[in-house]
PDB file of C-alpha atoms and ligand atoms in Angstrom:
ATOM      1  CA  MET A 121      -8.863  -2.417  18.328  1.00 75.00           C
ATOM      2  CA  PRO A 122      -8.591  -5.675  15.788  1.00 85.00           C
ATOM      3  CA  LEU A 123      -5.718  -8.103  16.405  1.00 92.00           C
ATOM      4  CA  TYR A 124      -3.893  -9.781  13.614  1.00 96.00           C
ATOM      5  CA  THR A 125      -1.504 -12.650  13.610  1.00 97.00           C
ATOM      6  CA  ALA A 126       0.816 -13.157  10.459  1.00 97.00           C
ATOM      7  CA  ASP A 127       4.262 -14.497   9.261  1.00 98.00           C
ATOM      8  CA  ALA A 128       6.110 -11.614   8.603  1.00 98.00           C
ATOM      9  CA  LEU A 129       9.684 -10.555   7.635  1.00 98.00           C
ATOM     10  CA  VAL A 130      11.429  -7.819   9.579  1.00 98.00           C
ATOM     11  CA  LEU A 131      12.546  -5.191   7.013  1.00 97.00           C
ATOM     12  CA  ARG A 132      14.325  -2.619   9.299  1.00 95.00           C
ATOM     13  CA  THR A 133      13.965  -1.032  12.555  1.00 96.00           C
ATOM     14  CA  TYR A 134      14.647   2.396  13.903  1.00 94.00           C
ATOM     15  CA  LYS A 135      14.719   3.816  17.366  1.00 96.00           C
ATOM     16  CA  LEU A 136      11.805   5.706  18.944  1.00 94.00           C
ATOM     17  CA  GLY A 137      11.965   7.376  22.394  1.00 94.00           C
ATOM     18  CA  GLU A 138      13.852   6.038  25.138  1.00 94.00           C
ATOM     19  CA  ALA A 139      13.665   2.377  24.737  1.00 95.00           C
ATOM     20  CA  ASP A 140      11.158   1.332  21.755  1.00 96.00           C
ATOM     21  CA  ARG A 141      11.815   0.492  18.161  1.00 96.00           C
ATOM     22  CA  ILE A 142       9.863   0.952  15.377  1.00 96.00           C
ATOM     23  CA  VAL A 143       9.500  -1.942  13.004  1.00 97.00           C
ATOM     24  CA  VAL A 144       8.722  -2.050   9.393  1.00 97.00           C
ATOM     25  CA  PHE A 145       7.755  -5.588   8.533  1.00 98.00           C
ATOM     26  CA  LEU A 146       6.140  -7.484   5.396  1.00 98.00           C
ATOM     27  CA  THR A 147       3.107  -9.641   6.299  1.00 97.00           C
ATOM     28  CA  SER A 148       2.439 -12.496   4.316  1.00 96.00           C
ATOM     29  CA  ASP A 149      -1.298 -11.357   3.992  1.00 95.00           C
ATOM     30  CA  ARG A 150      -1.787  -7.622   4.320  1.00 94.00           C
ATOM     31  CA  GLY A 151       1.347  -5.875   3.105  1.00 94.00           C
ATOM     32  CA  LYS A 152       3.840  -3.865   4.360  1.00 96.00           C
ATOM     33  CA  LYS A 153       3.255  -2.778   7.839  1.00 96.00           C
ATOM     34  CA  ARG A 154       5.027  -0.143  10.331  1.00 95.00           C
ATOM     35  CA  GLY A 155       4.526  -0.970  14.098  1.00 95.00           C
ATOM     36  CA  VAL A 156       5.839  -0.038  17.594  1.00 95.00           C
ATOM     37  CA  ALA A 157       7.679  -2.530  19.620  1.00 96.00           C
ATOM     38  CA  LYS A 158       7.650  -1.242  22.862  1.00 95.00           C
ATOM     39  CA  SER A 159      10.821  -1.481  25.386  1.00 94.00           C
ATOM     40  CA  ALA A 160      12.472  -3.262  22.410  1.00 94.00           C
ATOM     41  CA  ARG A 161      15.833  -1.930  23.253  1.00 94.00           C
ATOM     42  CA  ARG A 162      15.820  -3.097  26.764  1.00 93.00           C
ATOM     43  CA  PRO A 163      18.058  -6.196  27.670  1.00 90.00           C
ATOM     44  CA  ARG A 164      15.297  -8.270  28.668  1.00 91.00           C
ATOM     45  CA  SER A 165      12.559  -7.483  25.884  1.00 92.00           C
ATOM     46  CA  ARG A 166      10.589  -9.903  24.515  1.00 91.00           C
ATOM     47  CA  PHE A 167      11.620  -8.916  21.086  1.00 93.00           C
ATOM     48  CA  VAL A 168      15.418  -9.983  21.491  1.00 89.00           C
ATOM     49  CA  GLY A 169      16.616 -11.825  18.688  1.00 89.00           C
ATOM     50  CA  ALA A 170      13.324 -11.268  16.594  1.00 93.00           C
ATOM     51  CA  LEU A 171      14.419  -7.799  14.920  1.00 95.00           C
ATOM     52  CA  GLU A 172      17.309  -8.428  12.582  1.00 94.00           C
ATOM     53  CA  PRO A 173      16.635  -7.439   8.931  1.00 94.00           C
ATOM     54  CA  LEU A 174      15.186 -10.393   7.114  1.00 96.00           C
ATOM     55  CA  THR A 175      14.049 -12.440  10.362  1.00 96.00           C
ATOM     56  CA  HIS A 176      11.059 -14.580   9.693  1.00 97.00           C
ATOM     57  CA  VAL A 177       8.676 -13.924  12.738  1.00 97.00           C
ATOM     58  CA  ARG A 178       5.237 -14.745  13.618  1.00 97.00           C
ATOM     59  CA  VAL A 179       3.753 -11.443  14.946  1.00 97.00           C
ATOM     60  CA  ALA A 180       0.750 -10.427  16.504  1.00 97.00           C
ATOM     61  CA  TYR A 181      -0.301  -6.597  15.837  1.00 97.00           C
ATOM     62  CA  PHE A 182      -3.137  -4.399  16.917  1.00 95.00           C
ATOM     63  CA  GLU A 183      -4.394  -1.447  14.607  1.00 90.00           C
ATOM     64  CA  LYS A 184      -6.061   1.557  15.508  1.00 81.00           C
ATOM     65  CA  GLU A 185      -8.073   3.492  13.039  1.00 76.00           C
ATOM     66  CA  THR A 186      -6.557   6.748  13.518  1.00 72.00           C
ATOM     67  CA  ARG A 187      -2.914   5.812  13.514  1.00 76.00           C
ATOM     68  CA  GLU A 188      -0.473   5.192  10.805  1.00 85.00           C
ATOM     69  CA  LEU A 189       1.543   2.915  13.158  1.00 92.00           C
ATOM     70  CA  VAL A 190       0.232  -0.624  14.370  1.00 95.00           C
ATOM     71  CA  GLY A 191       1.097  -1.873  18.019  1.00 95.00           C
ATOM     72  CA  LEU A 192       3.298  -4.921  18.120  1.00 96.00           C
ATOM     73  CA  ASN A 193       2.143  -7.448  20.745  1.00 95.00           C
ATOM     74  CA  TYR A 194       4.950 -10.068  20.242  1.00 94.00           C
ATOM     75  CA  ALA A 195       7.335 -11.147  17.423  1.00 96.00           C
ATOM     76  CA  GLU A 196       8.554 -14.891  17.400  1.00 96.00           C
ATOM     77  CA  PRO A 197      11.676 -15.531  15.716  1.00 95.00           C
ATOM     78  CA  VAL A 198      10.893 -18.634  13.123  1.00 95.00           C
ATOM     79  CA  ARG A 199      13.980 -18.528  11.216  1.00 93.00           C
ATOM     80  CA  SER A 200      16.910 -16.028  11.372  1.00 92.00           C
ATOM     81  CA  PRO A 201      19.527 -14.928   9.168  1.00 88.00           C
ATOM     82  CA  LEU A 202      21.787 -15.149  12.070  1.00 84.00           C
ATOM     83  CA  SER A 203      21.775 -18.956  11.779  1.00 79.00           C
ATOM     84  CA  GLY A 204      23.437 -18.580   8.534  1.00 72.00           C
ATOM     85  CA  PRO A 205      27.443 -18.087   7.544  1.00 71.00           C
ATOM     86  CA  GLY A 206      28.826 -15.186   8.879  1.00 70.00           C
ATOM     87  CA  GLU A 207      28.538 -13.310   5.421  1.00 72.00           C
ATOM     88  CA  SER A 208      24.772 -13.860   5.210  1.00 76.00           C
ATOM     89  CA  VAL A 209      24.039 -10.962   7.396  1.00 79.00           C
ATOM     90  CA  SER A 210      25.166  -8.148   5.508  1.00 82.00           C
ATOM     91  CA  HIS A 211      23.236  -9.945   2.663  1.00 86.00           C
ATOM     92  CA  ALA A 212      20.027 -10.234   4.356  1.00 91.00           C
ATOM     93  CA  SER A 213      20.561  -6.532   5.234  1.00 90.00           C
ATOM     94  CA  TYR A 214      20.662  -5.893   1.474  1.00 91.00           C
ATOM     95  CA  PHE A 215      17.608  -8.159   0.527  1.00 93.00           C
ATOM     96  CA  ALA A 216      15.575  -6.523   3.412  1.00 94.00           C
ATOM     97  CA  GLU A 217      16.375  -3.274   2.202  1.00 92.00           C
ATOM     98  CA  LEU A 218      15.331  -4.079  -1.229  1.00 92.00           C
ATOM     99  CA  LEU A 219      11.936  -5.578  -0.063  1.00 94.00           C
ATOM    100  CA  ASP A 220      11.233  -2.497   1.852  1.00 92.00           C
ATOM    101  CA  GLU A 221      11.876  -0.427  -1.270  1.00 87.00           C
ATOM    102  CA  TRP A 222       9.431  -2.755  -3.450  1.00 86.00           C
ATOM    103  CA  ALA A 223       6.820  -3.251  -0.868  1.00 89.00           C
ATOM    104  CA  GLN A 224       3.808  -1.067  -0.826  1.00 85.00           C
ATOM    105  CA  ALA A 225       2.344  -0.384   2.777  1.00 87.00           C
ATOM    106  CA  ASP A 226      -0.818  -2.297   3.134  1.00 85.00           C
ATOM    107  CA  ASP A 227      -1.019  -3.475  -0.199  1.00 89.00           C
ATOM    108  CA  PRO A 228      -0.899  -7.665   0.132  1.00 92.00           C
ATOM    109  CA  ASN A 229       1.772  -8.961  -1.803  1.00 91.00           C
ATOM    110  CA  GLU A 230       1.940 -13.009  -1.170  1.00 94.00           C
ATOM    111  CA  THR A 231       4.721 -13.456  -3.641  1.00 94.00           C
ATOM    112  CA  LEU A 232       6.874 -10.922  -2.732  1.00 95.00           C
ATOM    113  CA  PHE A 233       6.767 -12.381   1.198  1.00 97.00           C
ATOM    114  CA  ARG A 234       7.312 -15.831  -0.242  1.00 96.00           C
ATOM    115  CA  LEU A 235      10.365 -14.720  -2.282  1.00 96.00           C
ATOM    116  CA  GLY A 236      12.079 -13.041   0.600  1.00 96.00           C
ATOM    117  CA  ALA A 237      11.220 -16.220   2.852  1.00 96.00           C
ATOM    118  CA  SER A 238      12.644 -18.506   0.414  1.00 95.00           C
ATOM    119  CA  VAL A 239      15.677 -16.204   0.115  1.00 94.00           C
ATOM    120  CA  LEU A 240      15.995 -16.741   3.804  1.00 94.00           C
ATOM    121  CA  ASP A 241      15.992 -20.446   3.811  1.00 92.00           C
ATOM    122  CA  ALA A 242      18.497 -20.644   1.344  1.00 92.00           C
ATOM    123  CA  LEU A 243      20.626 -18.210   3.096  1.00 90.00           C
ATOM    124  CA  ALA A 244      20.395 -20.364   6.335  1.00 86.00           C
ATOM    125  CA  GLU A 245      21.092 -23.594   3.978  1.00 87.00           C
ATOM    126  CA  GLY A 246      24.466 -21.836   3.224  1.00 85.00           C
ATOM    127  CA  VAL A 247      23.737 -21.664  -0.682  1.00 86.00           C
ATOM    128  CA  ASP A 248      26.325 -19.484  -2.451  1.00 86.00           C
ATOM    129  CA  ILE A 249      25.589 -16.179  -1.782  1.00 87.00           C
ATOM    130  CA  GLU A 250      26.418 -14.204  -4.934  1.00 89.00           C
ATOM    131  CA  GLY A 251      24.181 -16.625  -6.823  1.00 92.00           C
ATOM    132  CA  LEU A 252      21.362 -16.160  -4.569  1.00 93.00           C
ATOM    133  CA  ALA A 253      21.797 -12.493  -4.514  1.00 93.00           C
ATOM    134  CA  ARG A 254      21.309 -12.578  -8.442  1.00 94.00           C
ATOM    135  CA  TYR A 255      18.360 -15.102  -7.950  1.00 95.00           C
ATOM    136  CA  PHE A 256      16.809 -12.395  -5.823  1.00 96.00           C
ATOM    137  CA  GLU A 257      17.547  -9.582  -8.104  1.00 95.00           C
ATOM    138  CA  TYR A 258      16.157 -11.491 -11.095  1.00 94.00           C
ATOM    139  CA  TRP A 259      12.916 -12.065  -9.497  1.00 94.00           C
ATOM    140  CA  LEU A 260      12.339  -8.835  -8.087  1.00 92.00           C
ATOM    141  CA  LEU A 261      12.980  -7.167 -11.492  1.00 90.00           C
ATOM    142  CA  ARG A 262      10.489  -9.729 -13.016  1.00 89.00           C
ATOM    143  CA  LEU A 263       7.805  -9.254 -10.674  1.00 87.00           C
ATOM    144  CA  GLN A 264       7.776  -5.427 -11.322  1.00 81.00           C
ATOM    145  CA  GLY A 265       7.646  -6.354 -15.173  1.00 79.00           C
ATOM    146  CA  VAL A 266      11.189  -4.970 -15.451  1.00 80.00           C
ATOM    147  CA  TYR A 267      12.382  -8.387 -16.893  1.00 82.00           C
ATOM    148  CA  PRO A 268       9.735  -9.913 -19.478  1.00 80.00           C
ATOM    149  CA  PRO A 269       7.925 -12.920 -17.986  1.00 76.00           C
ATOM    150  CA  HIS A 270       8.811 -15.239 -21.114  1.00 79.00           C
ATOM    151  CA  LEU A 271      12.513 -15.691 -22.215  1.00 83.00           C
ATOM    152  CA  VAL A 272      11.652 -15.443 -25.641  1.00 87.00           C
ATOM    153  CA  CYS A 273      12.532 -13.118 -28.620  1.00 88.00           C
ATOM    154  CA  HIS A 274       9.739 -10.489 -29.059  1.00 87.00           C
ATOM    155  CA  ARG A 275      10.309 -10.631 -32.681  1.00 87.00           C
ATOM    156  CA  CYS A 276      10.481 -13.939 -33.714  1.00 89.00           C
ATOM    157  CA  GLY A 277       9.461 -15.812 -30.777  1.00 88.00           C
ATOM    158  CA  GLN A 278      12.634 -18.176 -30.311  1.00 84.00           C
ATOM    159  CA  ARG A 279      13.028 -19.519 -26.861  1.00 83.00           C
ATOM    160  CA  PHE A 280      15.773 -18.697 -24.952  1.00 78.00           C
ATOM    161  CA  THR A 281      15.607 -21.757 -22.659  1.00 68.00           C
ATOM    162  CA  GLY A 282      17.472 -23.771 -24.987  1.00 61.00           C
ATOM    163  CA  VAL A 283      20.051 -21.141 -24.926  1.00 57.00           C
ATOM    164  CA  PRO A 284      20.861 -20.182 -28.326  1.00 57.00           C
ATOM    165  CA  GLU A 285      24.806 -19.772 -28.895  1.00 70.00           C
ATOM    166  CA  ALA A 286      24.495 -16.096 -29.853  1.00 72.00           C
ATOM    167  CA  GLY A 287      22.952 -14.726 -26.752  1.00 83.00           C
ATOM    168  CA  ALA A 288      20.242 -11.809 -26.797  1.00 87.00           C
ATOM    169  CA  TRP A 289      19.706  -8.548 -26.216  1.00 86.00           C
ATOM    170  CA  LEU A 290      17.711  -6.836 -23.217  1.00 85.00           C
ATOM    171  CA  SER A 291      16.349  -3.608 -23.898  1.00 80.00           C
ATOM    172  CA  PRO A 292      16.026  -1.876 -20.530  1.00 69.00           C
ATOM    173  CA  LEU A 293      13.508   0.955 -21.728  1.00 72.00           C
ATOM    174  CA  ASP A 294      10.743  -1.361 -22.432  1.00 74.00           C
ATOM    175  CA  GLY A 295      11.765  -4.726 -20.870  1.00 76.00           C
ATOM    176  CA  VAL A 296      11.986  -6.559 -23.927  1.00 82.00           C
ATOM    177  CA  LEU A 297      14.409  -9.430 -25.280  1.00 85.00           C
ATOM    178  CA  THR A 298      15.394  -9.457 -28.877  1.00 86.00           C
ATOM    179  CA  CYS A 299      17.566 -12.390 -30.178  1.00 86.00           C
ATOM    180  CA  ALA A 300      21.145 -11.779 -31.961  1.00 81.00           C
ATOM    181  CA  THR A 301      19.434 -12.731 -35.165  1.00 82.00           C
ATOM    182  CA  CYS A 302      16.696 -10.279 -35.044  1.00 84.00           C
ATOM    183  CA  ALA A 303      18.762  -7.651 -33.572  1.00 81.00           C
ATOM    184  CA  ASP A 304      21.359  -7.859 -36.455  1.00 77.00           C
ATOM    185  CA  GLY A 305      18.380  -7.509 -38.971  1.00 70.00           C
ATOM    186  CA  LEU A 306      17.527  -4.249 -37.119  1.00 65.00           C
ATOM    187  CA  ALA A 307      20.387  -2.136 -38.900  1.00 58.00           C
ATOM    188  CA  GLY A 308      22.053  -0.034 -36.156  1.00 56.00           C
ATOM    189  CA  HIS A 309      19.420  -1.208 -33.827  1.00 57.00           C
ATOM    190  CA  ARG A 310      21.464  -3.250 -31.183  1.00 62.00           C
ATOM    191  CA  MET A 311      19.809  -1.362 -28.540  1.00 66.00           C
ATOM    192  CA  GLY A 312      20.296  -2.289 -24.810  1.00 75.00           C
ATOM    193  CA  THR A 313      22.267  -4.729 -23.182  1.00 83.00           C
ATOM    194  CA  PRO A 314      24.134  -7.865 -24.334  1.00 85.00           C
ATOM    195  CA  LEU A 315      22.993 -11.022 -22.294  1.00 87.00           C
ATOM    196  CA  SER A 316      25.652 -13.948 -22.960  1.00 89.00           C
ATOM    197  CA  PRO A 317      24.376 -17.322 -23.183  1.00 87.00           C
ATOM    198  CA  GLY A 318      25.377 -18.195 -19.617  1.00 88.00           C
ATOM    199  CA  ALA A 319      23.384 -15.172 -18.306  1.00 90.00           C
ATOM    200  CA  LEU A 320      20.438 -16.792 -20.184  1.00 88.00           C
ATOM    201  CA  ALA A 321      20.757 -20.084 -18.910  1.00 87.00           C
ATOM    202  CA  PHE A 322      21.170 -18.524 -15.323  1.00 90.00           C
ATOM    203  CA  LEU A 323      17.767 -16.836 -15.728  1.00 89.00           C
ATOM    204  CA  ALA A 324      16.208 -19.797 -17.600  1.00 86.00           C
ATOM    205  CA  HIS A 325      17.294 -21.681 -14.257  1.00 88.00           C
ATOM    206  CA  ALA A 326      16.093 -19.093 -11.986  1.00 90.00           C
ATOM    207  CA  ARG A 327      12.867 -18.907 -13.938  1.00 88.00           C
ATOM    208  CA  ALA A 328      12.083 -22.498 -13.245  1.00 87.00           C
ATOM    209  CA  ARG A 329      13.477 -23.417  -9.767  1.00 88.00           C
ATOM    210  CA  GLY A 330      13.619 -22.338  -6.227  1.00 88.00           C
ATOM    211  CA  PRO A 331      16.941 -20.922  -4.940  1.00 88.00           C
ATOM    212  CA  LEU A 332      18.204 -24.161  -3.440  1.00 86.00           C
ATOM    213  CA  GLU A 333      18.285 -25.812  -6.528  1.00 86.00           C
ATOM    214  CA  LEU A 334      20.685 -22.991  -8.280  1.00 79.00           C
ATOM    215  CA  GLY A 335      23.523 -25.913  -8.106  1.00 73.00           C
ATOM    216  CA  ASP A 336      26.566 -25.353 -10.403  1.00 69.00           C
ATOM    217  CA  LEU A 337      24.886 -22.376 -12.136  1.00 65.00           C
ATOM    218  CA  SER A 338      25.623 -20.039  -9.070  1.00 62.00           C
ATOM    219  CA  ARG A 339      29.357 -20.718  -9.429  1.00 69.00           C
ATOM    220  CA  SER A 340      30.174 -19.313 -12.637  1.00 79.00           C
ATOM    221  CA  SER A 341      31.553 -15.681 -11.540  1.00 82.00           C
ATOM    222  CA  GLY A 342      31.818 -14.595 -14.943  1.00 89.00           C
ATOM    223  CA  VAL A 343      28.141 -14.909 -15.390  1.00 91.00           C
ATOM    224  CA  LEU A 344      27.205 -13.707 -11.881  1.00 92.00           C
ATOM    225  CA  ALA A 345      29.336 -10.647 -12.735  1.00 92.00           C
ATOM    226  CA  GLU A 346      27.601  -9.820 -15.811  1.00 92.00           C
ATOM    227  CA  LEU A 347      23.765 -10.088 -14.110  1.00 93.00           C
ATOM    228  CA  GLU A 348      25.623  -7.829 -11.137  1.00 91.00           C
ATOM    229  CA  THR A 349      26.195  -5.296 -13.645  1.00 88.00           C
ATOM    230  CA  LEU A 350      22.939  -5.331 -15.573  1.00 88.00           C
ATOM    231  CA  HIS A 351      20.757  -5.658 -12.394  1.00 90.00           C
ATOM    232  CA  ARG A 352      22.302  -2.608 -10.600  1.00 87.00           C
ATOM    233  CA  ALA A 353      21.647  -0.591 -14.069  1.00 83.00           C
ATOM    234  CA  LEU A 354      18.243  -2.062 -14.169  1.00 85.00           C
ATOM    235  CA  MET A 355      17.324  -1.245 -10.494  1.00 85.00           C
ATOM    236  CA  VAL A 356      18.783   1.989 -10.534  1.00 81.00           C
ATOM    237  CA  ARG A 357      16.637   2.688 -13.307  1.00 79.00           C
ATOM    238  CA  HIS A 358      13.303   0.958 -12.066  1.00 78.00           C
ATOM    239  CA  LEU A 359      13.768   2.515  -8.708  1.00 76.00           C
ATOM    240  CA  GLU A 360      14.372   6.200 -10.211  1.00 73.00           C
ATOM    241  CA  ARG A 361      11.222   5.973 -12.231  1.00 67.00           C
ATOM    242  CA  GLU A 362       8.703   4.316  -9.591  1.00 61.00           C
ATOM    243  CA  LEU A 363       9.961   5.119  -6.296  1.00 55.00           C
ATOM    244  CA  ARG A 364      12.647   8.195  -6.570  1.00 52.00           C
ATOM    245  CA  SER A 365      14.194   6.342  -3.545  1.00 50.00           C
ATOM    246  CA  THR A 366      17.591   7.339  -2.734  1.00 55.00           C
ATOM    247  CA  ARG A 367      18.774   5.120   0.038  1.00 63.00           C
ATOM    248  CA  VAL A 368      18.967   1.634  -1.774  1.00 64.00           C
ATOM    249  CA  LEU A 369      19.998   3.527  -4.904  1.00 64.00           C
ATOM    250  CA  GLN A 370      22.879   4.836  -3.102  1.00 67.00           C
ATOM    251  CA  ALA A 371      23.636   1.458  -1.494  1.00 68.00           C
ATOM    252  CA  ILE A 372      23.540   0.132  -4.949  1.00 66.00           C
ATOM    253  CA  LYS A 373      25.852   2.751  -6.572  1.00 65.00           C
ATOM    254  CA  ARG A 374      28.180   2.369  -3.550  1.00 68.00           C
ATOM    255  CA  GLY A 375      28.505  -1.432  -4.560  1.00 63.00           C
ATOM    256  CA  HIS A 376      26.585  -3.023  -1.657  1.00 54.00           C
TER     257      HIS A 376
HETATM  258 ZN1  LIG B 518      14.526 -13.199 -32.832  1.00 52.81          ZN
END
């Protein structure tokens, strides 16, 4: 039975039998795994403090060829969302839930792992949570091609990093951005969702920097509300198409 050690993020857990837990975790190198933490629900378990959603852990696990579940030898917390401000716990759960929906079993995705770990670091540093949530959603959507990789008009090539005053239009059907001038030229074709100059500035910033560097941009409540509505719509659409998930969709629709 091969034994693996890795950095991982805990995504969720559920009860198994009398005293065990099943732990779903995203490894840095071998994708999402599902494993058994023996006796994790006992008071003196070696897993105490390591299994909150989004906890960054150092894990050792072994795989059996015939089983879908791996066995967890240990999970040592490296960084916990519990060390951040009080409200960070519910957001940590939200981030972990989205990572769980996006990550594929056994499919290595180091980028997704690093995104989750960087957001956890920012939570622990007390970065403004609403800005951080929009940052995280932007990157998840971008990694899936829901957001275009470049912030330019797909018709005329105008760059949005200089933030045109007129804003732009995002088509959620094909994930393209159109500047307002080009959109005006397409008679009756202002399709999709308008993005304000402030929202474009936030996206340009999020695209180029880490979550610890959001600064003042994360304090504009109008922009954050605009992006929250947009991201919810994009995630619902994406998840319905790709994953037919219900759990996170319901959480999003409830207004998580
Ligand atoms: Zn254009």
